Tab-separated table of C-alpha atoms and ligand atoms in Angstrom:
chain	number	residue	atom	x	y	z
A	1	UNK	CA	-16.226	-4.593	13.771
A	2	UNK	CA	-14.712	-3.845	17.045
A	3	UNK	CA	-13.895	-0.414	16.068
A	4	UNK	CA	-17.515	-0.139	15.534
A	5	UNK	CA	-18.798	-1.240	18.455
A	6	UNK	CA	-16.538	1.093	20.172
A	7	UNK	CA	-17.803	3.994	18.378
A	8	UNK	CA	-21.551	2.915	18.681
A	9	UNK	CA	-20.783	3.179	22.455
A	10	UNK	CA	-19.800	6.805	22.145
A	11	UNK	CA	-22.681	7.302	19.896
A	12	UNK	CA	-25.114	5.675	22.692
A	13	UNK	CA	-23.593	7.680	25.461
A	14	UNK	CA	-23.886	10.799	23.093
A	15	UNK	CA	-20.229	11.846	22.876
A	16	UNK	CA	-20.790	11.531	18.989
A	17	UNK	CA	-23.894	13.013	16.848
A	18	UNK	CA	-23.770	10.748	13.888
A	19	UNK	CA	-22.316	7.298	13.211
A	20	UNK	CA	-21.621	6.443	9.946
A	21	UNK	CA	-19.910	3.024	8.559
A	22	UNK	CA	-18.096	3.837	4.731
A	23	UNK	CA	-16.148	1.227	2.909
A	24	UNK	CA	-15.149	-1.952	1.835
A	25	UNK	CA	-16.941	-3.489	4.959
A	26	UNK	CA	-20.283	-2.275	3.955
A	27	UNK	CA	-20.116	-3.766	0.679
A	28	UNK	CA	-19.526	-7.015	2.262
A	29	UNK	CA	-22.007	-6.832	4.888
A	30	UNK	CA	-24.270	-4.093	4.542
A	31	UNK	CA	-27.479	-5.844	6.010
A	32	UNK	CA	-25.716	-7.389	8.873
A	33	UNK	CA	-24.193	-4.051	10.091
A	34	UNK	CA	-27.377	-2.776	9.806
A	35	UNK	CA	-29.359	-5.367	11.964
A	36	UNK	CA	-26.539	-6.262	14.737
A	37	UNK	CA	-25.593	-2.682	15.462
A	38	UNK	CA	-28.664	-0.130	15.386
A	39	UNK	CA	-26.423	2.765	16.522
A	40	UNK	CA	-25.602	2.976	13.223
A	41	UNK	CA	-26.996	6.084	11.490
A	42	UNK	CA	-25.938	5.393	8.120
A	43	UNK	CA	-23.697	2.952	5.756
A	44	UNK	CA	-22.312	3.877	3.217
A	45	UNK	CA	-20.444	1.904	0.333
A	46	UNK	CA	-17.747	1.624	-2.236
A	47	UNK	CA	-19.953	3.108	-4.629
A	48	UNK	CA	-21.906	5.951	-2.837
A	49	UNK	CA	-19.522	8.329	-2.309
A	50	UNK	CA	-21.801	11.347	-2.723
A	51	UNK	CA	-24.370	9.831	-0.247
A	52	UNK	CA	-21.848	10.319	3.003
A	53	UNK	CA	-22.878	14.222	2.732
A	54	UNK	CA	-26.500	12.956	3.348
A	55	UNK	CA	-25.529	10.354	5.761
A	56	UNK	CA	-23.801	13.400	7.751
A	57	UNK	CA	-26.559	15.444	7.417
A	58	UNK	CA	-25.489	17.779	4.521
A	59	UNK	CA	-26.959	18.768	1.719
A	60	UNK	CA	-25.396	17.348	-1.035
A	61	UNK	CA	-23.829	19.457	-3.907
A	62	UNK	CA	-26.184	19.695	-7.226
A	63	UNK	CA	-25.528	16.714	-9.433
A	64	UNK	CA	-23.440	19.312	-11.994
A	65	UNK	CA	-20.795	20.283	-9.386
A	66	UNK	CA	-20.294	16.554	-7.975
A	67	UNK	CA	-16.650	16.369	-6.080
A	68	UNK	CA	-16.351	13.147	-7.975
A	69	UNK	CA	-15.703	11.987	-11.062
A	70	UNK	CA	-17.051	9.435	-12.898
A	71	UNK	CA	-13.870	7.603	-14.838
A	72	UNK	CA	-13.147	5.183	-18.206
A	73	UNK	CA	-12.416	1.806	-17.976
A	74	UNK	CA	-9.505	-0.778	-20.096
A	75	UNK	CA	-10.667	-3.233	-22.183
A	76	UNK	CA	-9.079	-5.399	-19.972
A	77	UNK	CA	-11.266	-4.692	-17.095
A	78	UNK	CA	-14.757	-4.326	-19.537
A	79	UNK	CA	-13.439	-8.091	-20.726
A	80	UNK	CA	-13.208	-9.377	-17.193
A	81	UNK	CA	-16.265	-7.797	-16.101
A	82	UNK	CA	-17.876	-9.646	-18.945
A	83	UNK	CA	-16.897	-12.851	-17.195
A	84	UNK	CA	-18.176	-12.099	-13.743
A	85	UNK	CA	-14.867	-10.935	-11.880
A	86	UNK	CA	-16.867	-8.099	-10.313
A	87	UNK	CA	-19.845	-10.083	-9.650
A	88	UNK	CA	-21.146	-9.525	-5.965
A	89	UNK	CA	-23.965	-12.275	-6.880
A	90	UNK	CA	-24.997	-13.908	-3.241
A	91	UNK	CA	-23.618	-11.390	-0.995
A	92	UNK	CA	-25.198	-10.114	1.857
A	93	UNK	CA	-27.210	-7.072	1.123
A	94	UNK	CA	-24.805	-6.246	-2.161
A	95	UNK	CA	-26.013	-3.279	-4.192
A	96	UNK	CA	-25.857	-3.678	-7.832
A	97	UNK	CA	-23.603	-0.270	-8.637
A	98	UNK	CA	-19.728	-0.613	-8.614
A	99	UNK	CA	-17.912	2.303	-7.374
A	100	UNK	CA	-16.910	4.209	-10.971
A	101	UNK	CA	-15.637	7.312	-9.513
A	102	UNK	CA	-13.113	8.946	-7.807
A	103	UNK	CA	-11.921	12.326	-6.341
A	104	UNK	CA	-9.741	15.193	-7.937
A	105	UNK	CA	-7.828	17.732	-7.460
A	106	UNK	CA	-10.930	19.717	-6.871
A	107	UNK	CA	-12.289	17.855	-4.304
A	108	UNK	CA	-11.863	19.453	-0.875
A	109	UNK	CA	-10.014	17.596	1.426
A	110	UNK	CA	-8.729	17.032	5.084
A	111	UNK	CA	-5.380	15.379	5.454
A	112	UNK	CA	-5.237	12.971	8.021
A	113	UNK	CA	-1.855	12.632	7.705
A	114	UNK	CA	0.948	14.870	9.286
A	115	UNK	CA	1.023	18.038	8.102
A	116	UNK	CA	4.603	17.272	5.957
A	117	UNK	CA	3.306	14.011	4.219
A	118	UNK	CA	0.707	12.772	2.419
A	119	UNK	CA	-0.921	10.064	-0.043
A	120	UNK	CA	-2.249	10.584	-3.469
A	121	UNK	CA	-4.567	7.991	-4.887
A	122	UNK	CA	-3.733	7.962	-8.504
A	123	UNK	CA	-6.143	4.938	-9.546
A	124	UNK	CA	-9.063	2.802	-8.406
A	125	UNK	CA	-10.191	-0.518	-8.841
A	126	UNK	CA	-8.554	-3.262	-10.039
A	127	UNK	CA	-8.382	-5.883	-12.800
A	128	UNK	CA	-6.389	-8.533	-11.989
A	129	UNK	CA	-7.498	-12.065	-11.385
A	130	UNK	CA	-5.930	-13.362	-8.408
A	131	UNK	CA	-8.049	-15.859	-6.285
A	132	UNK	CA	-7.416	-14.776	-3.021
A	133	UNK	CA	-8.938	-11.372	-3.346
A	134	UNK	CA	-11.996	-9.797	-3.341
A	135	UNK	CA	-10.871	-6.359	-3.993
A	136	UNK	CA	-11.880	-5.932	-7.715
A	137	UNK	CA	-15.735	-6.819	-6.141
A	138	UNK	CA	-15.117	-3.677	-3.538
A	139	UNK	CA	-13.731	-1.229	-5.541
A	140	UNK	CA	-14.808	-2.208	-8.628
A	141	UNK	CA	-12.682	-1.906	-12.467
A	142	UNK	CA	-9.290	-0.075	-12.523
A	143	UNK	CA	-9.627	3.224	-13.228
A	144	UNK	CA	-7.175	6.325	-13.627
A	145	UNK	CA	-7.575	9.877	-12.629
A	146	UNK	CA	-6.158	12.230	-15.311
A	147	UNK	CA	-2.004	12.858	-15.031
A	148	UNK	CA	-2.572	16.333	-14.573
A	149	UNK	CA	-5.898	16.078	-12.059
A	150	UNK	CA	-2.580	14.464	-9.907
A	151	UNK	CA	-0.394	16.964	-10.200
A	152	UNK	CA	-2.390	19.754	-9.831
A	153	UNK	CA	-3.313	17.964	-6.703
A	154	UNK	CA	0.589	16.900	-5.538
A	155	UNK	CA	1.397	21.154	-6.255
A	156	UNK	CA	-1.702	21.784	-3.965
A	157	UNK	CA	-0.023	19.601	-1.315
A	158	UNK	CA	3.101	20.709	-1.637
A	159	UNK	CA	2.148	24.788	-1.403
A	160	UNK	CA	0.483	23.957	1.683
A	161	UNK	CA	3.729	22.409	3.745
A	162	UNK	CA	3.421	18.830	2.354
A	163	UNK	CA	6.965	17.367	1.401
A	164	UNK	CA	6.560	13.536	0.942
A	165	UNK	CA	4.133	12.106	-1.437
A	166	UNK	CA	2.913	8.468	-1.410
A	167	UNK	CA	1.143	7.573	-4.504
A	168	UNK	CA	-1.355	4.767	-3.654
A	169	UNK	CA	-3.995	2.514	-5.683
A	170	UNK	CA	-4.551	-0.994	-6.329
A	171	UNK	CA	-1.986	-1.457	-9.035
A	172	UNK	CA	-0.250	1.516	-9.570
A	173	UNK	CA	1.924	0.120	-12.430
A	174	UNK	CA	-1.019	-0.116	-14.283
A	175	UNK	CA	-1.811	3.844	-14.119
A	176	UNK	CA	-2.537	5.669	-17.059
A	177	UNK	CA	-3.450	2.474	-18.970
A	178	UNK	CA	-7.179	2.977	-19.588
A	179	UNK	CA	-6.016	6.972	-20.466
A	180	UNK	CA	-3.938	5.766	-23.803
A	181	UNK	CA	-0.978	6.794	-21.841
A	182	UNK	CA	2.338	4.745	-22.404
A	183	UNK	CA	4.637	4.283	-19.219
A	184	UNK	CA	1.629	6.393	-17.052
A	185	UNK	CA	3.223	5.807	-13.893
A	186	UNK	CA	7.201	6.827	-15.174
A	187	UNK	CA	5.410	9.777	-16.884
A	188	UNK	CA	3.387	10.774	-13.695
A	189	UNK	CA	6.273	10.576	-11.784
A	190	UNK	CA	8.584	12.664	-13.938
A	191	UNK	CA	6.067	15.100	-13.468
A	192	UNK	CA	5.666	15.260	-9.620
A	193	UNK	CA	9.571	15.306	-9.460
A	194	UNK	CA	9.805	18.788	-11.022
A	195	UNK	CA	7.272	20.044	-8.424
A	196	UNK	CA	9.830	22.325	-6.235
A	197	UNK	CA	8.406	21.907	-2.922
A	198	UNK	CA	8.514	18.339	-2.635
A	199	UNK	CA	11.737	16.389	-1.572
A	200	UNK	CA	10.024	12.464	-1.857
A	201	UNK	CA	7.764	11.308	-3.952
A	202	UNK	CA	7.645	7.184	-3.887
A	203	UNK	CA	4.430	5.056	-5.097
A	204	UNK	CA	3.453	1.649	-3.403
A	205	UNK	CA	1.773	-1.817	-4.738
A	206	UNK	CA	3.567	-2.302	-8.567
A	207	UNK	CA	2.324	-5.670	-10.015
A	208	UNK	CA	5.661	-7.846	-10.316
A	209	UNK	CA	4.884	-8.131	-14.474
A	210	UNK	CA	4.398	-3.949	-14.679
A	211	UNK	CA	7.929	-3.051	-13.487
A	212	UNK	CA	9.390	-2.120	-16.501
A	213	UNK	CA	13.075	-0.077	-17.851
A	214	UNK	CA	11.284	2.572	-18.437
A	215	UNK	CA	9.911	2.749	-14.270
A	216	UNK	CA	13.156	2.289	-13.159
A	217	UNK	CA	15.253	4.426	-15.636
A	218	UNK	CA	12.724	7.069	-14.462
A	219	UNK	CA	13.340	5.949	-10.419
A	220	UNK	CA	17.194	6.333	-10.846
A	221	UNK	CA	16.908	9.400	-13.067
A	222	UNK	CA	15.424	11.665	-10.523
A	223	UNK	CA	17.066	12.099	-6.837
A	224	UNK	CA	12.948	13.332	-5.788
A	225	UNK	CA	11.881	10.033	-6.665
A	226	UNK	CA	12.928	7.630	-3.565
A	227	UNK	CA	14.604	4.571	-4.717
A	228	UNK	CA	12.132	2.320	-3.473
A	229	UNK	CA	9.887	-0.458	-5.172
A	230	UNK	CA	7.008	-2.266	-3.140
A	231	UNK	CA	6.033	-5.039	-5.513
A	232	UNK	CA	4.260	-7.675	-3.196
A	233	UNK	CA	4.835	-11.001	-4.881
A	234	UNK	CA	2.172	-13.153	-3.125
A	235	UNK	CA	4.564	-16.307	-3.108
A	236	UNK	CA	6.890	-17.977	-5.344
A	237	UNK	CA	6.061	-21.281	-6.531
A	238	UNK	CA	5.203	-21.003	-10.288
A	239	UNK	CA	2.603	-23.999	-8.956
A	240	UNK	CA	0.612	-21.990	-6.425
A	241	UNK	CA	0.702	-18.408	-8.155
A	242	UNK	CA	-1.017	-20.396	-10.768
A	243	UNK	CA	-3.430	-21.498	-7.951
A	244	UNK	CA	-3.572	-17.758	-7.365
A	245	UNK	CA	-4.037	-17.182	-11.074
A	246	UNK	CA	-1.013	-14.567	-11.014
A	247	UNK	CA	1.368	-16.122	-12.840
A	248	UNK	CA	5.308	-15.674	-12.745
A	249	UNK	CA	7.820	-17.672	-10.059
A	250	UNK	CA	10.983	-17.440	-8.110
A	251	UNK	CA	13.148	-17.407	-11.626
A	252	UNK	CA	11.484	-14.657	-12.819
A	253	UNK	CA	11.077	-12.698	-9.586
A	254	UNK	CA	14.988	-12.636	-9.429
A	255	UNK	CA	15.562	-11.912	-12.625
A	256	UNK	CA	13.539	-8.361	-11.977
A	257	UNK	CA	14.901	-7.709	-8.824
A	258	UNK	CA	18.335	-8.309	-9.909
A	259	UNK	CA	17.225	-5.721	-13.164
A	260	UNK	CA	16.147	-3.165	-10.166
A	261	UNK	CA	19.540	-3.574	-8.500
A	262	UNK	CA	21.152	-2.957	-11.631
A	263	UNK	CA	19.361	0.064	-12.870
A	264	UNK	CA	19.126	1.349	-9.291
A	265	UNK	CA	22.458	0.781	-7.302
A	266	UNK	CA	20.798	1.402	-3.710
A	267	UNK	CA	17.252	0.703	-4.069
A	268	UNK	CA	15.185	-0.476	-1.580
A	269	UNK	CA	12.714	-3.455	-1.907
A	270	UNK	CA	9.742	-4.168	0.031
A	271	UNK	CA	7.131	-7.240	-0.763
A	272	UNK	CA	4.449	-9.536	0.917
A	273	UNK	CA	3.909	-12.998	0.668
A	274	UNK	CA	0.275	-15.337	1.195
A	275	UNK	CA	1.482	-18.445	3.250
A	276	UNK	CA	-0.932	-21.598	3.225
A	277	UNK	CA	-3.160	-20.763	0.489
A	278	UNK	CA	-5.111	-23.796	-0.443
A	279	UNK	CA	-3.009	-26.857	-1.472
A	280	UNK	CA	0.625	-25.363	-1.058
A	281	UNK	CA	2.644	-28.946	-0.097
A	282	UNK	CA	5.997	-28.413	1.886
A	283	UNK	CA	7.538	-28.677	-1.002
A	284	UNK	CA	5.931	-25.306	-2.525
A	285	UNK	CA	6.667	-23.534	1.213
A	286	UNK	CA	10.138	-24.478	0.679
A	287	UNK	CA	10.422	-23.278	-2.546
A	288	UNK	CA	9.270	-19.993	-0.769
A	289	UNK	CA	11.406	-19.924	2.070
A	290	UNK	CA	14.535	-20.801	-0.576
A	291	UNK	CA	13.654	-17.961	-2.582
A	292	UNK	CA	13.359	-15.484	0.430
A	293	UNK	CA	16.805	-16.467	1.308
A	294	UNK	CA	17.841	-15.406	-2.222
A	295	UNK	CA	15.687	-12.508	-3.115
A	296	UNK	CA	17.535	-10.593	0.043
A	297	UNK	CA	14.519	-7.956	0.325
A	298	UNK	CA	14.584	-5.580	2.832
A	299	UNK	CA	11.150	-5.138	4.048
A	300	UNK	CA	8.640	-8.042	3.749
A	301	UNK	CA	5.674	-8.431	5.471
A	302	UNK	CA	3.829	-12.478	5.366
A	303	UNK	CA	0.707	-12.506	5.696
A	304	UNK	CA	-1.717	-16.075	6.677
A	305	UNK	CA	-4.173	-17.010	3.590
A	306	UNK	CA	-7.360	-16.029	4.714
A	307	UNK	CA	-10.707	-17.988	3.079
A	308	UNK	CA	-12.690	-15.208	1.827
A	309	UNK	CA	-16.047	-15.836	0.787
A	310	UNK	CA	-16.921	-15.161	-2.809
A	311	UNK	CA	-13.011	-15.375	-3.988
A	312	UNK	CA	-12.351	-17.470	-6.675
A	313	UNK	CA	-9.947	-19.572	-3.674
A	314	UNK	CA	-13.322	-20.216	-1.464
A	315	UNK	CA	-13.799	-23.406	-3.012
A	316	UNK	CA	-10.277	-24.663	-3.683
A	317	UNK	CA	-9.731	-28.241	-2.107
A	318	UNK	CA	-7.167	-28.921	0.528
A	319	UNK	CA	-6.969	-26.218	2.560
A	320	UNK	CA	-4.345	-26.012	5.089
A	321	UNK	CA	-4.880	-25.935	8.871
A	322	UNK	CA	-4.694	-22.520	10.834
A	323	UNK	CA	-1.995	-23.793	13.105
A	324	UNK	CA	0.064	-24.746	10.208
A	325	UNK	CA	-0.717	-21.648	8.069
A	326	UNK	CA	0.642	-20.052	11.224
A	327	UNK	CA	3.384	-22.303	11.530
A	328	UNK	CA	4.463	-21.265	8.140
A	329	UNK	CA	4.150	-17.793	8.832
A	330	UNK	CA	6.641	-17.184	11.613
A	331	UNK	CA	9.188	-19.638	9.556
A	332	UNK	CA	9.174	-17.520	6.872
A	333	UNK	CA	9.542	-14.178	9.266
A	334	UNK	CA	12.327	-15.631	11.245
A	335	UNK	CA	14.362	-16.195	7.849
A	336	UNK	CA	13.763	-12.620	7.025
A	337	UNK	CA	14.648	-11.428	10.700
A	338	UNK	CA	17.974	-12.747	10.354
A	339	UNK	CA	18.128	-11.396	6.166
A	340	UNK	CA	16.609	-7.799	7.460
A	341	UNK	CA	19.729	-7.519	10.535
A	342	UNK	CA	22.236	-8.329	7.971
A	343	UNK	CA	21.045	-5.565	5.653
A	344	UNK	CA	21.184	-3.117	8.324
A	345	UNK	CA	24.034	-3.759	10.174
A	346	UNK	CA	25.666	-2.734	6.811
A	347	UNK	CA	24.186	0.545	6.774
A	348	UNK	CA	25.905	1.000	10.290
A	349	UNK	CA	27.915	4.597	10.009
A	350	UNK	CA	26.757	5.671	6.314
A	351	UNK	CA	24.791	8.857	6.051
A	352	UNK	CA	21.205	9.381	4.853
A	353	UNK	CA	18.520	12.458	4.712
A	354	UNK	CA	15.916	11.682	7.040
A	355	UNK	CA	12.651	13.226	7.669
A	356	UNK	CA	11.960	14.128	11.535
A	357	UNK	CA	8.252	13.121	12.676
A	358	UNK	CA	8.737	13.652	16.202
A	359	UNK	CA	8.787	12.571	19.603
A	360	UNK	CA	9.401	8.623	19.689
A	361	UNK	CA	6.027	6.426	20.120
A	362	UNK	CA	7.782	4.311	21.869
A	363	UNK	CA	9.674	6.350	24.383
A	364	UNK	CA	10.049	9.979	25.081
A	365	UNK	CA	13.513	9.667	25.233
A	366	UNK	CA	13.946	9.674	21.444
A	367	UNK	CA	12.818	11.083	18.660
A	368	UNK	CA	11.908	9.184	15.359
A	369	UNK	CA	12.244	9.582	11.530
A	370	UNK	CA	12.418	8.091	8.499
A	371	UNK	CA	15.201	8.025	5.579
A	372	UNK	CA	13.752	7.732	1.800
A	373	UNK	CA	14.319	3.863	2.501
A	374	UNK	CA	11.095	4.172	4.788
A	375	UNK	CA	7.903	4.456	3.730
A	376	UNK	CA	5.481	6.196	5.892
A	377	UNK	CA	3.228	4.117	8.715
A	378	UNK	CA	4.929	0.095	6.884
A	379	UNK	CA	8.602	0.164	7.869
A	380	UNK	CA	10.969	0.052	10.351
A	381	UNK	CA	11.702	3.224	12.428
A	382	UNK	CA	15.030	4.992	12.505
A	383	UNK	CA	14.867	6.221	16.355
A	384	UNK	CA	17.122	9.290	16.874
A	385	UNK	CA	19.202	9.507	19.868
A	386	UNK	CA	21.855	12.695	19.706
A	387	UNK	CA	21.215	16.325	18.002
A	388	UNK	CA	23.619	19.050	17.563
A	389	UNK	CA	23.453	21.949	20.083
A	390	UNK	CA	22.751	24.046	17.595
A	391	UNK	CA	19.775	21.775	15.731
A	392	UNK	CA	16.811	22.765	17.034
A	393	UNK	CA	15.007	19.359	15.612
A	394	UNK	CA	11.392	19.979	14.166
A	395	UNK	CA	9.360	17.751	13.273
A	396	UNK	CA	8.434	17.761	9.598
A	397	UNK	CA	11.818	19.342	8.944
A	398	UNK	CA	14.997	16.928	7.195
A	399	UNK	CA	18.158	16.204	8.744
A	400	UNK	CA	21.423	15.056	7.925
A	401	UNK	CA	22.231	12.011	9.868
A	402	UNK	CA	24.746	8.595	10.682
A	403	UNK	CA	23.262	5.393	11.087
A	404	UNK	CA	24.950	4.573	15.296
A	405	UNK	CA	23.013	1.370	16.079
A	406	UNK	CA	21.466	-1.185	13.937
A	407	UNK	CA	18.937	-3.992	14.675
A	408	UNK	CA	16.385	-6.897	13.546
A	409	UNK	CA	13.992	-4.045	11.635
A	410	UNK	CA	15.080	-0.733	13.173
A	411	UNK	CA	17.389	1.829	13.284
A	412	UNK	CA	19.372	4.538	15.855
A	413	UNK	CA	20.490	7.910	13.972
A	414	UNK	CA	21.962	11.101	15.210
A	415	UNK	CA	21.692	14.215	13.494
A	416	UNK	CA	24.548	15.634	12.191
B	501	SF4	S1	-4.327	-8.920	-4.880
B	501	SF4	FE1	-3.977	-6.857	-5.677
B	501	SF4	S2	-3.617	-7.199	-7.881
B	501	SF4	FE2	-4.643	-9.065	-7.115
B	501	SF4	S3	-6.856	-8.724	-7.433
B	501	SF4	FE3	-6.370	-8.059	-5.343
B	501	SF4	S4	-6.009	-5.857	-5.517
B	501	SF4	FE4	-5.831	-6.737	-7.581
């Protein structure tokens, strides 16, 4: 909202022509953006992709030679739909359609990424039934675009300079599922990883019950593929992820990431956690915390349970306060500080590949990259302090370096 406000200033001043509002936000409150900000030209939601040429003021394309595509569904997802997961009943200025479609390979597009990296979004949607989200009601059933819509688009990418590829969708472990395909997301990725140009490909947000043998076989199998799995995990009280109708606990949870260990010697794991979701006791926090101190992860973001209106959670009983939720939240981060400083102080003098992006935010002292344990814009930083004579360090280019300095989150490099 306040980046909204601060573009309907530049709109009133006339420093911009046309301001448009597009997403998830509109969905949810379509008629109060509309009434409460007037500089608004346009909104535009989940499910009206087409109608942001309009909202620009272009004409939009004949209906025959739409960017989009409309996609197929699982049975899963038509099931679920049956029961009202996707209903939007009650909400503020809802439209009826669901967003069913999605872009290709054909659809032109403007990175807004850095020139070397970019993000693919492989599926849409999403079919799960956890209580704490109102996703599936924004974005409507999962839905895959085709395998080789993706890597037509990845060997676009890569001809044009880009080197790192981020697959992204709701549940990416779930890709390929409504296509027939078996394994979709091991077979997509063996795919991208004979795509020459590219030297990472890694995918984010794997549902902790989709990580199969076959995903990981196909992780270790590949040196393209970064060993890297983001499965967020939500919590791990087998009580409350049944609260969050999710299923699974700490037992299992280890049991997978010691399998990923296994299979992959030095993979990296990343997950979030929901703190104070309605009704977790001390008793179910500690179960967390004890299973943090276990699990060992190496990224991990907590996040405070937020009461969303027309989630299944809204209406749950015994909430817990904000100051406790937050209370909770920094408990659990301070156990990971001191977990996350362990793990890299013992990366202190090994060597890695990293992937220069340039001058240091922070201070233009440094420069700053990223090694394949990084994913782009969510992890640490690895700042670099010393470069060769010789290396003339570009940004976008890789690196050889050695891990100098280690602390809580980030790292200090030079290139070799
Ligand atoms: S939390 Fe993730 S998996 Fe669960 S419903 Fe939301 S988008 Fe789907």
């Amino acid at each position: 909202m306040n980046t909204i406000l601060e573009m309907a200033r530049h709109r009133l001043e006339g420093r911009a022509q046309k301001l448009v509002v597009a997403g998830c936000l509109v969905e949810r409150f379509r008629d109060q953006i509309r009434e409460n900000i007037p500089e608004v030209d346009a909104v535009v939601g989940t499910g009206e992709l087409e109608q942001i040429l309009g909202a620009a003021g272009v004409a939009p394309p004949p209906e025959s030679n739409s960017p989009f595509r409309i996609l197929s569904s699982r049975r899963e997802g038509d099931a679920r739909q049956a029961r009202g997961r996707f209903s939007r009943a009650g909400w503020d200025g809802a439209i009826a359609d669901l967003p069913s479609s999605l872009y290709d390979e054909t659809t032109p597009r403007v990175l807004a990424t850095p020139r070397h990296m970019a993000y693919i979004k492989i599926a849409e949607g999403c079919d799960h039934p956890c209580t704490f989200c109102i996703i599936p009601q924004l974005r409507g059933k999962f839905r895959s675009r085709r395998l080789e819509s993706v890597v037509a688009e990845a060997e676009r990418l890569a001809r044009s300079g880009v080197r790192e590829i981020t697959l992204i969708g709701q549940d990416t472990t779930c890709y390929g599922e409504d296509l027939e395909l078996k394994d979709g997301l091991a077979l997509l990725l063996e795919r991208l990883a004979q795509i020459e140009d590219l030297r990472w490909v890694r995918f984010l947000y794997a549902y902790p019950n989709k990580i199969t043998g076959r995903l990981l076989e196909t992780i270790v199998a590949h040196d393209k593929i970064c060993s890297y799995v983001d499965v967020p995990l939500q919590h791990a009280s087998p009580e409350v992820l049944r609260r969050m109708k999710r299923g699974g606990g700490a037992d299992v949870f280890l049991r997978t990431i010691e399998k990923a260990r296994r299979t992959i010697p030095d993979v990296t794991l990343r997950t979030s956690f929901i703190v104070g979701f309605p009704g977790e006791t001390e008793k179910e926090f500690e179960e967390l915390c004890d299973f943090v101190r276990a699990a060992r992860f190496d990224w991990m973001g907590t996040f405070g349970y937020s009461n969303q209106e027309g989630a299944g959670a809204y209406s749950l009983d015994n909430k817990v306060h904000a100051k406790e939720v937050e209370l909770r939240r920094k408990h659990l981060m301070q156990i990971q500080r001191q977990i996350s400083r362990k793990r890299k102080k013992a990366l202190l003098g090994k060597e890695f590949d990293l992937l220069l992006e340039g001058a240091s935010e922070e201070t233009d002292l440094l420069l700053e990259g990223r090694t394949a344990m990084h994913a782009p814009e969510i992890d640490g930083k690895v700042f670099v302090n010393e470069t060769p004579d010789r290396v003339e360090a570009q940004a976008g280019q890789f690196y050889r370096c050695q891990i100098v300095e280690a602390h809580d989150y980030d790292l200090v490099a030079r290139i070799l």
